[in-house]
Amino acid sequence: MIRLQGIAVSPGVAIGKASVFNSEGHQITVSHCSSEKAAGEVSRLRDAVQAAMQDISESRDSVAQSMGKQYGAIFEGHLVMLQDQKLYETMENAVMKDHFTAEYAVYKTLHGYAQVFQSIQDAFMAERANDILDLEKRILRILLKEKRQLQQFTEPVVVFARNLTPSETASMDTKFVQAFATELGGPTSHTAIVAEALRIPAVVGVGNFLERVNAGEVVIVDGDAGVVILNPDQATLNRYCLIEMQKKSLDVRLESLRDLPALTIDGTPVQLLGNIEFPQEADSCMESGAEGIGLYRTEFLYLSGSIPDEEDHFHAYRQVIEAMKGKPVTIRTVDLGADKLIERPVSMRNTKKTDLGYYIEEEKNPCLGLRSIRLSLKRIELFRKQLRAILRAGVFGPVKVMFPLVSTISEWRQAHMIVEDVKEDLSERGIPYASDVDLGIMVEVPSVVLMIEHFAKEVDFFSIGTNDLTQYTLAVDRTNKDVFYLYNSCDPVILKLLSMTIHAATQHRRPVSLCGQMSGSPWCTMLLLGLGLRTLSVSPGAIPEIKRVCRRVNLAQCKAVAARALQMEKASEVRNYLLSEYRKLFPDLDVEVS
Ligand code: PEP
Ligand code: MG
């Protein structure tokens, strides 16, 4: 048995068989496709070959530029081989006639050619064989990266991978993927957030472990404690079965809170809203008793790699607004960039840098680059399209619009002006829309907190995004496991920023909520209420637990907790203190937090 510690990012426990996805070492087995799918496979093959040619030409040019033309010529040979029509036809025939998948057609053809060269006892030929194997690897890497076969399971599995992109996570078939664990990744990366949205238990940042796993062996992923266990012994299996049973009984108890208000003992109402990624999650919000949606992340519309049109936006928003049956929905305009990258589909790799994703993909320092509201303000037509859709969908129920990653007041004013302009445009064209829509900003950058008094005079509401506020204040990449020890939303400096924001918002009578992952941690609830928050937006699955805390505390107690935490110097001190206060509230609870 091997026990590994990682970072817990999506709660729940799964016991199942390991399926390992190593970025390079995919096992290729003979695999066929049906005759109806052959045309699709040929187009995948063609795109992958083109993408490989594009990669090779880029490598050639950059090597030629940095080291000289003769070095670039090394790649020229690869390019010539790949341009060989006969070689391509052999691969295409393997798909069209023998109905092999694109991957197997590439493997069979190129491996076959390489073997022929290897069989000729000649150093020059041996070199050519290596070149062919290199090409094979390159094309397979493109094909397998494109699919990574995360949707193709036929039985329950626990996925282990070096890393998973948000779009790979979003495409997982939740019928079969019981849990996942990755070597890389940080606590509030978009991948982690998507896992929580899909309710897949997940652990990230485990460090190198894939080589120690035997595919198919029994493993445990504990998304509450951030633990991965390989080949567990019987005693451990029994313990985890017991934990699963206890969890189920707690869920039943929490379920009974569903229709009760989130009211503190002294009668202070707390508004609990849901954070969602996908339109279908609106139903989970209703089921868990959310009073509305405090954060509707809209990046999912871009996950396929293509740019959504106005109707795609509109249908997604209308679906959520209608599902919420009159409860308010706060739609955040796209927050693309940094950990919310969109990948360029293989079929578009060799097109010019003309569109949204490409700007982001080529960023040198994406967290500080052209992302979020900055991108919307640069690509105004795309921004207007999204705003038009939100305002039109607002006819079907109450909506608010929220701008992500605002860092200056001018950005906010510009975004505000564009909304007004879009309204005018809709009026002129006689298109029905919601004219009375509140506009707010995310508080995610320290510069906004320092200028909060100015913002408070103009914006309709604030929502604090502690995931990014922590990243930008402490200069810690939220996706990087190696600096995870520095990333803590309970750091006293973050508490000071929260306090300043809440104070200014309250003074100016502007609603303020918190929608970062911190608001979903029940052991932070007392602190947040004590700091003055009365609205928390959390993933729908966390609502019952947060409600349970609200109903167990009184405000004076919360204020005392916040006052004491604000005096502390270190994040670890605050965290330990909050955990101990939480344990006092629920002494029967086995609180294990990674
Ligand atoms: C945040 O930064 O806290 C937030 C809620 O936004 P996201 O996690 O989507 O960046
Ligand atoms: Mg954010």
Coordinates of C-alpha atoms and ligand atoms in Angstrom, one line a residue:
M1 CA 0.0 0.0 0.0
I2 CA 1.3 3.5 -0.9
R3 CA -0.3 6.6 0.7
L4 CA 0.3 9.9 -1.1
Q5 CA -0.6 13.4 0.0
G6 CA -1.9 16.0 -2.5
I7 CA -4.3 18.9 -2.4
A8 CA -7.9 18.3 -1.8
V9 CA -10.0 20.2 -4.4
S10 CA -13.3 18.4 -4.9
P11 CA -14.9 16.5 -2.0
G12 CA -15.9 12.9 -1.8
V13 CA -14.2 9.5 -1.7
A14 CA -13.9 7.0 -4.5
I15 CA -12.6 3.4 -4.4
G16 CA -12.0 2.0 -7.9
K17 CA -9.6 0.8 -10.6
A18 CA -6.8 3.1 -11.8
S19 CA -6.7 4.3 -15.3
V20 CA -3.4 6.1 -16.0
F21 CA -2.9 8.8 -18.6
N22 CA 0.7 9.6 -19.1
S23 CA 1.2 12.5 -21.4
E24 CA 3.6 10.5 -23.7
G25 CA 3.3 6.8 -22.9
H26 CA -0.1 5.9 -24.3
Q27 CA -0.5 2.3 -25.1
I28 CA -1.7 1.9 -28.7
T29 CA -3.7 -1.2 -29.3
V30 CA -5.3 -2.4 -32.5
S31 CA -8.5 -0.3 -32.7
H32 CA -11.1 -0.1 -35.4
C33 CA -13.8 2.4 -36.2
S34 CA -17.1 1.8 -37.8
S35 CA -17.5 2.5 -41.5
E36 CA -19.7 5.5 -40.7
K37 CA -17.0 7.0 -38.5
A38 CA -14.2 6.5 -41.1
A39 CA -14.7 9.8 -42.8
G40 CA -14.4 11.6 -39.4
E41 CA -11.2 9.6 -38.6
V42 CA -9.7 10.6 -41.9
S43 CA -10.4 14.2 -41.1
R44 CA -8.7 13.8 -37.7
L45 CA -5.8 12.2 -39.4
R46 CA -5.5 15.0 -42.0
D47 CA -5.7 17.7 -39.3
A48 CA -3.1 16.0 -37.2
V49 CA -0.7 15.6 -40.1
Q50 CA -1.2 19.3 -41.0
A51 CA -0.7 20.3 -37.4
A52 CA 2.5 18.2 -37.3
M53 CA 3.8 19.9 -40.4
Q54 CA 3.0 23.3 -38.9
D55 CA 4.9 22.4 -35.7
I56 CA 7.9 21.1 -37.7
S57 CA 8.0 24.3 -39.8
E58 CA 7.8 26.4 -36.7
S59 CA 10.7 24.4 -35.1
R60 CA 12.7 24.7 -38.3
D61 CA 12.3 28.5 -38.5
S62 CA 13.0 29.1 -34.8
V63 CA 16.1 26.8 -34.8
A64 CA 17.3 28.3 -38.1
Q65 CA 16.9 31.8 -36.6
S66 CA 18.7 31.0 -33.3
M67 CA 21.3 28.5 -34.4
G68 CA 21.7 28.9 -38.2
K69 CA 20.1 27.7 -41.3
Q70 CA 22.0 24.3 -41.4
Y71 CA 20.5 23.3 -38.1
G72 CA 17.0 24.2 -39.3
A73 CA 17.5 21.9 -42.2
I74 CA 17.3 18.9 -39.8
F75 CA 13.6 19.6 -39.6
E76 CA 13.4 20.0 -43.4
G77 CA 13.9 16.3 -43.8
H78 CA 11.0 15.5 -41.5
L79 CA 8.8 17.9 -43.4
V80 CA 9.7 16.3 -46.8
M81 CA 8.8 12.9 -45.4
L82 CA 5.5 14.1 -44.1
Q83 CA 4.7 15.8 -47.4
D84 CA 5.1 12.5 -49.2
Q85 CA 1.8 11.8 -50.8
K86 CA 2.3 8.0 -50.8
L87 CA 2.9 7.9 -47.1
Y88 CA -0.2 9.9 -46.4
E89 CA -2.3 7.7 -48.7
T90 CA -1.1 4.6 -46.9
M91 CA -2.3 6.0 -43.6
E92 CA -5.6 7.2 -45.2
N93 CA -6.2 3.8 -46.7
A94 CA -5.6 2.1 -43.4
V95 CA -8.6 4.1 -42.1
M96 CA -10.8 4.0 -45.2
K97 CA -10.3 0.4 -46.2
D98 CA -9.3 -1.4 -43.0
H99 CA -11.3 0.9 -40.8
F100 CA -8.5 1.5 -38.3
T101 CA -8.7 4.5 -36.0
A102 CA -6.5 7.5 -37.0
E103 CA -4.1 6.6 -34.1
Y104 CA -3.7 3.0 -35.2
A105 CA -3.4 3.9 -38.8
V106 CA -0.5 6.3 -38.0
Y107 CA 1.2 3.7 -35.8
K108 CA 0.8 0.8 -38.2
T109 CA 2.0 2.8 -41.2
L110 CA 5.0 4.6 -39.7
H111 CA 6.1 1.7 -37.6
G112 CA 6.0 -0.5 -40.7
Y113 CA 8.1 1.9 -42.6
A114 CA 10.6 2.3 -39.8
Q115 CA 11.0 -1.5 -39.5
V116 CA 11.8 -1.7 -43.2
F117 CA 14.5 0.9 -42.8
Q118 CA 15.8 -0.8 -39.7
S119 CA 16.1 -4.1 -41.5
I120 CA 18.6 -2.6 -43.9
Q121 CA 21.9 -2.9 -42.1
D122 CA 23.1 0.6 -42.8
A123 CA 23.8 3.5 -40.5
F124 CA 22.1 6.1 -42.8
M125 CA 19.0 3.9 -43.0
A126 CA 18.9 3.5 -39.2
E127 CA 18.9 7.3 -38.9
R128 CA 16.0 7.5 -41.3
A129 CA 14.1 4.9 -39.2
N130 CA 14.6 7.1 -36.2
D131 CA 13.3 10.1 -38.1
I132 CA 10.2 8.1 -39.0
L133 CA 9.6 7.0 -35.4
D134 CA 10.0 10.6 -34.3
L135 CA 7.3 11.7 -36.8
E136 CA 5.0 8.9 -35.5
K137 CA 5.4 10.1 -31.9
R138 CA 4.7 13.7 -33.0
I139 CA 1.5 12.9 -34.8
L140 CA 0.3 10.5 -32.1
R141 CA 1.0 13.2 -29.5
I142 CA -1.3 15.6 -31.4
L143 CA -4.0 13.0 -31.9
L144 CA -3.9 11.7 -28.3
K145 CA -3.7 15.2 -26.8
E146 CA -6.8 16.1 -28.9
K147 CA -8.8 13.2 -27.5
R148 CA -6.9 11.8 -24.5
Q149 CA -9.7 9.2 -24.5
L150 CA -11.2 10.6 -21.4
Q151 CA -14.7 10.2 -22.7
Q152 CA -14.3 6.6 -23.9
F153 CA -14.6 4.6 -20.7
T154 CA -17.0 1.6 -20.6
E155 CA -16.5 0.8 -16.9
P156 CA -16.0 2.9 -13.7
V157 CA -12.4 4.2 -13.3
V158 CA -10.3 6.5 -11.2
V159 CA -8.3 8.7 -13.6
F160 CA -4.7 9.5 -12.8
A161 CA -2.9 12.0 -15.0
R162 CA 0.1 14.3 -15.0
N163 CA -2.3 17.2 -15.5
L164 CA -5.7 17.8 -16.8
T165 CA -6.9 20.9 -18.6
P166 CA -10.3 22.4 -17.7
S167 CA -11.7 21.3 -21.0
E168 CA -10.5 17.7 -20.5
T169 CA -12.1 17.7 -17.0
A170 CA -15.3 19.1 -18.4
S171 CA -15.4 16.5 -21.1
M172 CA -15.1 13.6 -18.6
D173 CA -17.9 11.1 -18.6
T174 CA -19.2 11.3 -15.1
K175 CA -21.0 8.0 -15.5
F176 CA -17.6 6.3 -15.5
V177 CA -15.1 8.6 -14.0
Q178 CA -15.4 8.1 -10.2
A179 CA -12.6 10.5 -9.2
F180 CA -9.3 11.8 -10.5
A181 CA -5.9 12.7 -9.2
T182 CA -3.1 14.7 -10.9
E183 CA 0.6 15.2 -10.3
L184 CA 0.3 18.9 -11.1
G185 CA -2.3 21.5 -10.3
G186 CA -3.2 23.9 -7.5
P187 CA -6.2 24.3 -5.2
T188 CA -8.3 26.9 -7.0
S189 CA -7.3 26.2 -10.6
H190 CA -10.1 26.1 -13.1
T191 CA -9.7 22.4 -13.4
A192 CA -10.3 22.0 -9.7
I193 CA -13.4 24.2 -10.0
V194 CA -14.8 22.2 -12.9
A195 CA -14.2 19.0 -10.9
E196 CA -16.3 20.4 -8.1
A197 CA -19.0 21.5 -10.5
L198 CA -19.2 18.0 -11.9
R199 CA -19.0 16.5 -8.4
I200 CA -16.1 14.4 -9.2
P201 CA -13.9 13.8 -6.1
A202 CA -10.4 15.1 -7.0
V203 CA -6.9 15.6 -5.6
V204 CA -4.3 17.6 -7.4
G205 CA -0.6 18.5 -6.9
V206 CA 0.3 14.9 -5.7
G207 CA 3.8 15.2 -7.2
N208 CA 5.3 12.4 -9.3
F209 CA 3.5 9.2 -8.8
L210 CA 2.2 7.9 -12.1
E211 CA 5.2 5.5 -12.4
R212 CA 4.2 3.8 -9.2
V213 CA 0.7 3.0 -10.3
N214 CA -0.3 -0.2 -12.1
A215 CA -3.2 0.5 -14.4
G216 CA -6.2 -1.5 -13.3
E217 CA -5.1 -1.8 -9.6
V218 CA -7.5 -0.8 -6.8
V219 CA -6.9 2.7 -5.6
I220 CA -8.6 5.3 -3.3
V221 CA -9.0 9.0 -3.9
D222 CA -10.0 10.9 -0.9
G223 CA -11.1 14.4 -2.1
D224 CA -11.8 15.6 1.4
A225 CA -8.4 14.9 2.9
G226 CA -6.3 15.2 -0.4
V227 CA -5.1 11.7 -0.1
V228 CA -4.4 9.1 -2.8
I229 CA -3.9 5.5 -1.8
L230 CA -2.5 2.9 -4.2
N231 CA -3.2 -0.7 -3.6
P232 CA -4.8 -0.3 -0.2
D233 CA -4.7 -3.0 2.4
Q234 CA -7.9 -4.6 3.8
A235 CA -8.0 -2.4 7.0
T236 CA -7.7 0.8 4.9
L237 CA -10.4 -0.4 2.5
N238 CA -12.7 -1.1 5.5
R239 CA -12.0 2.3 7.0
Y240 CA -12.9 4.0 3.8
C241 CA -16.1 2.0 3.4
L242 CA -17.0 3.2 6.8
I243 CA -16.2 6.8 5.9
E244 CA -18.4 6.5 2.9
M245 CA -21.3 5.3 5.0
Q246 CA -20.9 8.1 7.5
K247 CA -20.8 10.6 4.7
K248 CA -24.0 9.3 3.3
S249 CA -25.7 9.6 6.6
L250 CA -24.4 13.2 7.0
D251 CA -25.8 14.0 3.6
V252 CA -29.2 12.7 4.6
R253 CA -29.1 14.9 7.7
L254 CA -28.0 17.9 5.7
E255 CA -30.7 17.2 3.2
S256 CA -33.2 18.0 5.9
L257 CA -31.9 21.6 6.1
R258 CA -32.8 22.2 2.5
D259 CA -35.9 24.2 3.0
L260 CA -34.9 25.9 6.3
P261 CA -33.5 29.4 6.2
A262 CA -29.8 30.1 6.7
L263 CA -30.5 32.1 9.9
T264 CA -28.0 32.5 12.7
I265 CA -29.1 31.7 16.3
D266 CA -29.6 35.4 16.9
G267 CA -31.8 35.7 13.8
T268 CA -29.4 37.2 11.3
P269 CA -30.3 36.0 7.8
V270 CA -27.5 34.8 5.5
Q271 CA -28.1 34.6 1.8
L272 CA -26.6 31.5 0.3
L273 CA -26.2 31.6 -3.5
G274 CA -24.7 29.0 -5.9
N275 CA -21.6 29.2 -8.1
I276 CA -22.1 27.4 -11.4
E277 CA -20.0 26.5 -14.4
F278 CA -22.5 24.8 -16.6
P279 CA -26.2 25.6 -17.2
Q280 CA -27.4 22.1 -15.9
E281 CA -26.0 23.1 -12.5
A282 CA -28.9 25.5 -12.0
D283 CA -31.0 22.4 -11.1
S284 CA -28.4 21.4 -8.4
C285 CA -28.7 25.0 -7.0
M286 CA -32.5 24.7 -6.7
E287 CA -32.2 21.2 -5.2
S288 CA -29.7 22.4 -2.5
G289 CA -31.8 25.4 -1.6
A290 CA -29.8 28.2 -3.1
E291 CA -31.5 31.6 -3.1
G292 CA -30.1 32.4 -6.5
I293 CA -26.8 32.2 -8.5
G294 CA -24.1 34.5 -7.3
L295 CA -21.5 33.5 -9.9
Y296 CA -22.3 32.0 -13.3
R297 CA -18.9 31.5 -14.9
T298 CA -19.4 31.6 -18.7
E299 CA -16.1 30.3 -20.0
F300 CA -17.7 26.8 -20.6
L301 CA -19.1 28.3 -23.8
Y302 CA -15.6 28.5 -25.2
L303 CA -14.5 25.0 -24.1
S304 CA -15.0 23.5 -27.6
G305 CA -12.4 25.9 -28.9
S306 CA -14.8 27.8 -31.2
I307 CA -16.3 31.2 -30.5
P308 CA -19.9 31.1 -29.4
D309 CA -22.4 33.2 -31.2
E310 CA -25.1 35.4 -29.6
E311 CA -27.7 32.6 -29.7
D312 CA -25.3 30.2 -27.9
H313 CA -24.9 32.7 -25.2
F314 CA -28.6 33.5 -25.1
H315 CA -29.8 29.9 -24.8
A316 CA -27.3 29.1 -22.1
Y317 CA -28.4 32.1 -20.0
R318 CA -32.1 31.7 -20.6
Q319 CA -31.9 28.0 -19.6
V320 CA -30.4 29.0 -16.2
I321 CA -32.7 32.0 -15.6
E322 CA -35.7 29.9 -16.3
A323 CA -34.5 27.0 -14.1
M324 CA -34.0 29.5 -11.2
K325 CA -37.7 30.4 -11.3
G326 CA -37.5 34.1 -10.4
K327 CA -34.4 33.8 -8.2
P328 CA -31.6 36.2 -9.2
V329 CA -28.8 35.1 -11.5
T330 CA -25.5 36.9 -11.6
I331 CA -23.8 36.3 -14.9
R332 CA -20.1 37.0 -15.1
T333 CA -18.8 38.1 -18.5
V334 CA -16.0 35.8 -19.8
D335 CA -13.0 35.4 -17.7
L336 CA -10.8 33.8 -20.3
G337 CA -7.0 33.6 -19.8
A338 CA -4.5 32.3 -17.3
D339 CA -5.8 29.0 -15.9
K340 CA -9.0 29.4 -18.0
L341 CA -7.2 28.9 -21.3
I342 CA -9.0 27.9 -24.3
E343 CA -7.1 25.5 -26.5
R344 CA -6.8 25.9 -30.2
P345 CA -8.4 22.9 -31.8
V346 CA -6.0 20.8 -33.8
S347 CA -8.0 21.6 -37.0
M348 CA -7.1 25.3 -36.5
R349 CA -3.5 25.0 -35.5
N350 CA -2.2 25.9 -38.8
T351 CA -4.5 28.9 -39.3
K352 CA -3.3 32.4 -38.6
K353 CA -3.4 34.1 -35.2
T354 CA -6.6 35.9 -35.7
D355 CA -8.9 34.8 -33.0
L356 CA -9.6 34.9 -29.3
G357 CA -7.8 31.8 -28.1
Y358 CA -4.7 32.6 -30.0
Y359 CA -4.0 35.7 -28.1
I360 CA -4.3 33.8 -24.9
E361 CA -2.3 30.8 -26.0
E362 CA 0.6 32.9 -26.9
E363 CA 0.7 35.0 -23.7
K364 CA 4.1 34.9 -22.0
N365 CA 2.7 35.8 -18.6
P366 CA -1.0 34.9 -18.9
C367 CA -2.0 35.9 -15.3
L368 CA -0.8 39.4 -15.9
G369 CA -1.8 39.6 -19.6
L370 CA -4.7 40.1 -21.9
R371 CA -7.3 38.2 -19.9
S372 CA -10.8 38.6 -18.5
I373 CA -12.3 42.1 -18.8
R374 CA -9.2 43.3 -20.6
L375 CA -9.8 40.8 -23.3
S376 CA -13.5 41.8 -23.5
L377 CA -12.5 45.4 -23.8
K378 CA -10.1 44.7 -26.5
R379 CA -12.5 42.4 -28.5
I380 CA -15.5 44.7 -28.1
E381 CA -17.6 42.9 -30.7
L382 CA -17.4 39.7 -28.7
F383 CA -18.1 41.5 -25.5
R384 CA -21.2 43.3 -27.0
K385 CA -22.4 39.9 -28.3
Q386 CA -22.3 38.5 -24.8
L387 CA -23.9 41.6 -23.2
R388 CA -26.7 41.6 -25.8
A389 CA -27.4 37.9 -25.0
I390 CA -27.5 38.6 -21.2
L391 CA -29.7 41.6 -21.5
R392 CA -32.1 39.7 -23.8
A393 CA -32.2 36.7 -21.5
G394 CA -33.0 39.1 -18.7
V395 CA -36.5 39.3 -20.0
F396 CA -37.1 35.8 -18.6
G397 CA -36.1 36.5 -15.0
P398 CA -33.8 38.7 -12.8
V399 CA -30.2 39.0 -13.9
K400 CA -27.1 40.9 -12.9
V401 CA -24.0 41.4 -14.9
M402 CA -20.6 41.1 -13.3
F403 CA -17.2 42.0 -14.7
P404 CA -14.1 39.8 -13.9
L405 CA -10.7 40.9 -13.0
V406 CA -11.3 44.7 -13.1
S407 CA -8.1 46.4 -12.0
T408 CA -8.8 50.1 -12.6
I409 CA -11.8 52.4 -12.4
S410 CA -11.4 53.2 -16.1
E411 CA -12.0 49.6 -17.0
W412 CA -15.2 49.5 -15.0
R413 CA -16.4 52.8 -16.6
Q414 CA -15.6 51.6 -20.1
A415 CA -17.5 48.3 -19.5
H416 CA -20.4 50.3 -18.0
M417 CA -20.5 52.5 -21.1
I418 CA -20.5 49.6 -23.4
V419 CA -23.5 48.1 -21.6
E420 CA -25.4 51.4 -22.0
D421 CA -24.5 51.4 -25.7
V422 CA -25.7 47.9 -26.2
K423 CA -29.0 48.8 -24.5
E424 CA -29.4 51.7 -26.8
D425 CA -28.7 49.5 -29.8
L426 CA -31.3 46.9 -28.6
S427 CA -33.9 49.6 -28.1
E428 CA -33.3 51.1 -31.5
R429 CA -33.8 47.7 -33.1
G430 CA -36.9 47.0 -31.1
I431 CA -35.5 43.9 -29.4
P432 CA -36.9 43.1 -26.0
Y433 CA -34.3 43.2 -23.2
A434 CA -34.1 43.9 -19.5
S435 CA -33.2 47.5 -19.0
D436 CA -32.9 47.5 -15.2
V437 CA -29.9 45.3 -14.7
D438 CA -27.4 45.8 -11.9
L439 CA -23.8 46.0 -12.9
G440 CA -21.1 44.8 -10.5
I441 CA -17.4 43.9 -10.4
M442 CA -15.4 41.1 -9.0
V443 CA -12.9 42.2 -6.3
E444 CA -9.9 40.1 -7.3
V445 CA -7.0 42.5 -7.6
P446 CA -5.5 44.4 -4.7
S447 CA -5.6 47.7 -6.7
V448 CA -9.4 47.6 -6.5
V449 CA -9.4 47.1 -2.8
L450 CA -7.1 50.1 -2.3
M451 CA -9.5 52.2 -4.5
I452 CA -12.6 50.6 -3.1
E453 CA -14.2 53.9 -1.9
H454 CA -14.2 55.2 -5.5
F455 CA -15.7 52.0 -6.9
A456 CA -18.3 52.0 -4.2
K457 CA -19.7 55.3 -5.4
E458 CA -20.3 53.8 -8.9
V459 CA -20.9 50.1 -9.0
D460 CA -24.1 48.4 -8.1
F461 CA -22.5 45.5 -6.2
F462 CA -19.3 43.7 -5.4
S463 CA -18.4 40.1 -5.3
I464 CA -15.0 39.2 -3.8
G465 CA -13.1 36.6 -5.7
T466 CA -10.6 35.3 -3.1
N467 CA -9.1 32.7 -5.5
D468 CA -7.6 35.5 -7.6
L469 CA -7.3 38.0 -4.8
T470 CA -5.0 35.6 -3.0
Q471 CA -3.0 34.9 -6.1
Y472 CA -2.5 38.5 -7.0
T473 CA -1.9 39.7 -3.4
L474 CA 0.6 37.1 -2.4
A475 CA 2.1 36.7 -5.9
V476 CA 1.4 33.0 -5.9
D477 CA 0.3 31.1 -9.0
R478 CA -3.0 29.4 -7.9
T479 CA -2.3 26.4 -10.1
N480 CA 1.2 25.7 -9.0
K481 CA 1.6 22.9 -6.5
D482 CA 5.2 24.0 -5.7
V483 CA 4.1 27.3 -4.2
F484 CA 1.0 25.9 -2.7
Y485 CA 2.5 26.4 0.8
L486 CA 2.2 30.1 0.2
Y487 CA -1.3 30.1 -1.2
N488 CA -3.8 30.6 1.6
S489 CA -6.9 32.7 1.5
C490 CA -6.9 32.9 5.3
D491 CA -3.6 34.8 5.2
P492 CA -4.0 37.9 7.5
V493 CA -3.3 40.2 4.6
I494 CA -6.2 38.8 2.7
L495 CA -8.4 39.2 5.8
K496 CA -7.4 42.8 5.9
L497 CA -8.4 43.3 2.2
L498 CA -11.7 41.5 2.9
S499 CA -12.4 43.8 5.8
M500 CA -11.6 47.0 3.8
T501 CA -13.9 45.9 1.0
I502 CA -16.8 44.8 3.2
H503 CA -16.5 48.0 5.2
A504 CA -16.6 50.3 2.2
A505 CA -19.4 48.4 0.5
T506 CA -21.5 48.5 3.7
Q507 CA -20.8 52.2 4.2
H508 CA -22.0 52.9 0.7
R509 CA -24.9 50.5 0.9
R510 CA -23.6 48.4 -1.9
P511 CA -24.3 44.6 -1.7
V512 CA -21.2 42.6 -1.3
S513 CA -20.7 38.8 -1.5
L514 CA -17.8 36.4 -1.6
C515 CA -17.7 33.8 -4.3
G516 CA -14.1 32.4 -4.1
Q517 CA -13.6 28.8 -3.0
M518 CA -13.1 30.1 0.6
S519 CA -16.8 30.7 1.0
G520 CA -17.4 27.0 0.5
S521 CA -15.2 26.0 3.4
P522 CA -17.4 25.6 6.4
W523 CA -14.6 26.3 8.8
C524 CA -14.3 29.8 7.3
T525 CA -18.0 30.7 7.7
M526 CA -17.7 32.2 11.2
L527 CA -14.8 34.4 10.0
L528 CA -16.7 35.6 7.0
L529 CA -19.9 36.4 8.9
G530 CA -17.8 38.1 11.6
L531 CA -16.1 40.2 8.9
G532 CA -19.6 41.5 7.9
L533 CA -20.5 39.3 5.0
R534 CA -24.2 38.4 4.7
T535 CA -24.1 36.8 1.3
L536 CA -21.9 33.8 0.3
S537 CA -21.9 32.2 -3.1
V538 CA -20.6 28.6 -3.1
S539 CA -20.7 25.5 -5.2
P540 CA -24.2 24.0 -4.9
G541 CA -22.9 20.9 -3.1
A542 CA -21.5 23.0 -0.3
I543 CA -24.7 24.9 0.5
P544 CA -26.1 22.5 3.1
E545 CA -22.9 22.4 5.1
I546 CA -22.5 26.2 5.1
K547 CA -26.2 26.5 6.1
R548 CA -25.6 24.1 9.0
V549 CA -22.8 26.4 10.3
C550 CA -24.9 29.5 10.0
R551 CA -27.7 27.9 12.0
R552 CA -25.2 26.9 14.8
V553 CA -23.6 30.3 15.4
N554 CA -24.5 33.8 16.7
L555 CA -23.1 37.0 15.3
A556 CA -21.3 38.1 18.4
Q557 CA -19.4 34.9 18.4
C558 CA -18.5 35.3 14.7
K559 CA -17.4 38.9 15.3
A560 CA -15.1 37.8 18.1
V561 CA -13.6 35.1 15.8
A562 CA -13.0 37.6 13.0
A563 CA -11.5 40.2 15.4
R564 CA -9.0 37.7 16.8
A565 CA -8.1 36.3 13.3
L566 CA -7.4 39.9 12.1
Q567 CA -4.8 40.3 14.8
M568 CA -2.8 37.3 13.8
E569 CA 0.4 37.4 11.8
K570 CA 0.5 34.1 9.9
A571 CA -1.9 32.2 7.6
S572 CA -1.2 28.9 9.5
E573 CA -2.2 30.6 12.8
V574 CA -5.5 31.8 11.3
R575 CA -6.2 28.4 9.8
N576 CA -5.6 26.4 12.9
Y577 CA -7.6 28.9 14.9
L578 CA -10.6 28.7 12.6
L579 CA -10.4 24.9 12.5
S580 CA -10.4 24.7 16.3
E581 CA -13.4 27.0 16.5
Y582 CA -15.2 24.9 13.9
R583 CA -14.5 21.7 15.8
K584 CA -16.0 23.3 18.9
L585 CA -19.2 23.9 16.9
F586 CA -19.4 20.3 15.8
P587 CA -17.4 18.2 18.4
D588 CA -18.8 15.0 16.9
L589 CA -17.3 15.8 13.5
D590 CA -14.0 14.3 12.3
V591 CA -12.7 17.4 10.6
E592 CA -9.8 16.5 8.3
V593 CA -8.7 19.3 6.1
S594 CA -5.7 19.0 3.8
Ligands
PEP1 C1 -12.1 34.0 -7.8 O1 -11.1 34.5 -8.4 O2 -12.2 33.9 -6.5 C2 -13.3 33.6 -8.5 C3 -14.4 33.3 -7.9 O3 -13.1 33.6 -9.9 P1 -12.5 32.3 -10.6 O4 -12.2 31.3 -9.6 O5 -13.4 31.9 -11.7 O6 -11.2 32.9 -11.2
MG2 MG -11.2 34.9 -10.5

